[in-house]
Structure formats: structure tokens, C-alpha cells
Amino acid sequence: MLTKEILEKIEEANYIVFTAHKGPDGDACGSTLAMYYFFKQLNKKVDVVLPNPTPNYLRHIPGSDLVVDFETQQKKATECLEQADFIFCLDYNHPSRVGQMEEALLKATGTKMMIDHHLNPADFCDFVVSKPEISSTCQMVFDFLQAYDESKIYTPEIMKCIYTGILTDTGSFRFSSVDARTHEIAMKFKEHNFDHEIIHRQLFDDNKPNRMKLLGYCINQKMQLFLEKKIGFLSLTSEELKSFDCTKQDTEGFVNYLLSMQGIEVAVFFIEQANEIKMSLRAVGNWHVNEIVSEFYNGGGHQSAAGGHFVGEMEDLQKHFEANVFPKLETYHR
Ligand code: 5GP
Ligand code: MN
């Protein structure tokens, strides 16, 4: 993962920028900020540049207030990318995944290195480490930093960032992609006085009352089950979100409630945003839901967790899904 050539390029670099995908999640924020704190110790000038601000549920992650985001600080974010000698592309496999920031990223002349776990990496970086079998980019970042200098990993900030990404991308160590190494990293952190409980509480037990009400409404009023197909839908329109004084951020994790139900193996969550509908798919078992979104909905992702989008009305999308995906559902199960 860390060749002599990469090491030389990093050592030559004075200014390193860490980027991740739009709509950053725990793994995106955790991987970029862990790298930020690590290379800060090596006296590099460092910045984390993300397409959008860190979501509220991740506000406890160390350094979230240091992030330069392209959405609200476009000029500064563009300057960071222009000036960087080395740019890490973490937790994404394609330049389009940084949304509006794509042009500035592609124009940047610094050496680019991808560290990512999504399928089918695009060819836009000088160095690519792509391991779709690994459950989180944070786990790959741990391996990378360990090869670089393990003695600088075990700070409270870096452990918190890496653990956040591991926890959020593995459903708290439950998905099939968790391997011995995932637990070994947790073990090493515990050997360095790491407090795991507070992170679980900050991430999962910090709900606003309105979010809980929205979840109740969504399940009670908006759930559609197709039990003979083992598939379920949840959906929310912008108006419904607004009426609960919630934003898309507040719906993080809703899709998983469908999967917690008897007989459901594929969960689809549709959420209206600006002028399109964003969809999130999750599955248990041998489903390849990334193929559904790449075939029909301009999306992609992992075998069991993928996303895509559709321009049109909610009703039309659901009809489209039922008409086009349902008849060939079995082809995605193998
Ligand atoms: P989520 O449903 O949480 O937004 O995304 C689940 C997974 O699918 C993530 O790993 C994410 O990277 C991927 N994903 C989500 N939306 C898109 C999309 O529009 N295009 C692609 N290529 N991947 C997506
Ligand atoms: Mn990830």
C-alpha cells in the first residue's frame, strides 16, 4: 500500500489536502480527519476539503469544525485544491462523487492518491489503492498509517476518527464485510486507553425528538412492503421533511429499519431533494443492489449498500421501480 515512490512524493509535499465524497458520512469524515491529524504531526500543512459541510450527527468527530467545505466556502476550497502538492481521495472511486467540486479536483495539479473500498475505481489518480472487500476506508487508512509510522496513530483524535468510520460503515461491527483485522484495530485502540462507549452514544443516542417523530411517521405512514419479493420501501418528500422541521441528514439510518424486519432482504429509501429523488438501497444476503442503481438510476456503490437518483415525481419513481426492477429482481440475487 505504501511504496517507496508514494513515500517519496509525500515526503516532498509541503501541503497535503484530504478529500472525500459529497454527503460525507462517518467513513468519509473519519478517514480524512484521521489523515489530517496524522500528517499534522509530521509538520505538513494540511487541510480537509469536502464537497459539503459535515452533517450534524457527526459534529462530535474531532476536527469537524476545521473542514473546508466547497458548498459554503467555494473560493477557499478551490484555493486549497489548487495549492496542494498532494491530494488524497478517500472513500470514493470516481471524480463525479465529489459533486460540484469535481472540476476543481480534476484541475488540481498535485499528486493524487485514492484509498477506497468501492467497486470499479475510475482512472483519475496517480496512485490507487482500491479494496472493495474491506468494510471501511478508515480500516484502509489505519493500514496505510501503520505502514507509515504506527507510533503516531494512537492519539485520541485519530483513534476517534478511525473508529467512527469503522463503526458507521460496518453497522457497529455487524456486516459480513467485517474481518479479523477490523476487530484487531479495535483491540489495538483499547490497548491505548480508547473510550469506545462515548462514540457509540454520540453517534447513535443523540436523536432530536423531531427525528424520532419523523421516523415514527415514516414507518407508520410511508412504509410499503412487498413481502413475496422480500423488498420494502420507505419514502419522504421535501414537504414531509419540512413539516417535521427535519432535513435529509436527520434520515440517516432510516433505511436500515426496513432490514430489521422479518422477511425483508432488500430495503429501498426514497427521499426528495431539490429537484431529484435520491434513493438508498440496502440488502442482506446475496443481493447485488449496486447493479440495480447502476442499470436504472445513475448510481453505484457496494454489493449490499448502494445509492442512485431519479429526476421526476416520487410516484413515478416507485412505479418505474415496480415496472422495471421487480420483473428482474431475481437476477440481482445470486
Ligand atoms: P447511501 O445510500 O448511504 O447514500 O450510499 C450507499 C453507498 O452507495 C455508498 O457507499 C455510496 O458511496 C454509494 N452511492 C450512493 N449514492 C451514489 C451515487 O449516486 N452514485 C454512486 N456511484 N454511488 C453512490
Ligand atoms: Mn466508506
PDB file of N, CA and C in Angstrom, residues 27 261 266 272 292:
ATOM      1  N   ASP A  27     -17.445   7.453   7.533  1.00  0.00           N
ATOM      2  CA  ASP A  27     -16.202   6.941   6.956  1.00  0.00           C
ATOM      3  C   ASP A  27     -15.463   8.035   6.181  1.00  0.00           C
ATOM      4  N   MET A 261     -36.627  -6.026   9.701  1.00  0.00           N
ATOM      5  CA  MET A 261     -37.935  -6.676   9.735  1.00  0.00           C
ATOM      6  C   MET A 261     -37.890  -8.091   9.162  1.00  0.00           C
ATOM      7  N   VAL A 266     -34.304  -6.740   0.998  1.00  0.00           N
ATOM      8  CA  VAL A 266     -33.872  -5.562   0.242  1.00  0.00           C
ATOM      9  C   VAL A 266     -34.691  -4.365   0.721  1.00  0.00           C
ATOM     10  N   GLU A 272     -36.878  12.906  -1.373  1.00  0.00           N
ATOM     11  CA  GLU A 272     -36.899  14.005  -2.337  1.00  0.00           C
ATOM     12  C   GLU A 272     -35.911  15.075  -1.891  1.00  0.00           C
ATOM     13  N   ILE A 292     -28.669  -2.684  -9.542  1.00  0.00           N
ATOM     14  CA  ILE A 292     -29.986  -2.067  -9.791  1.00  0.00           C
ATOM     15  C   ILE A 292     -29.799  -0.577 -10.071  1.00  0.00           C
TER      16      ILE A 292
END
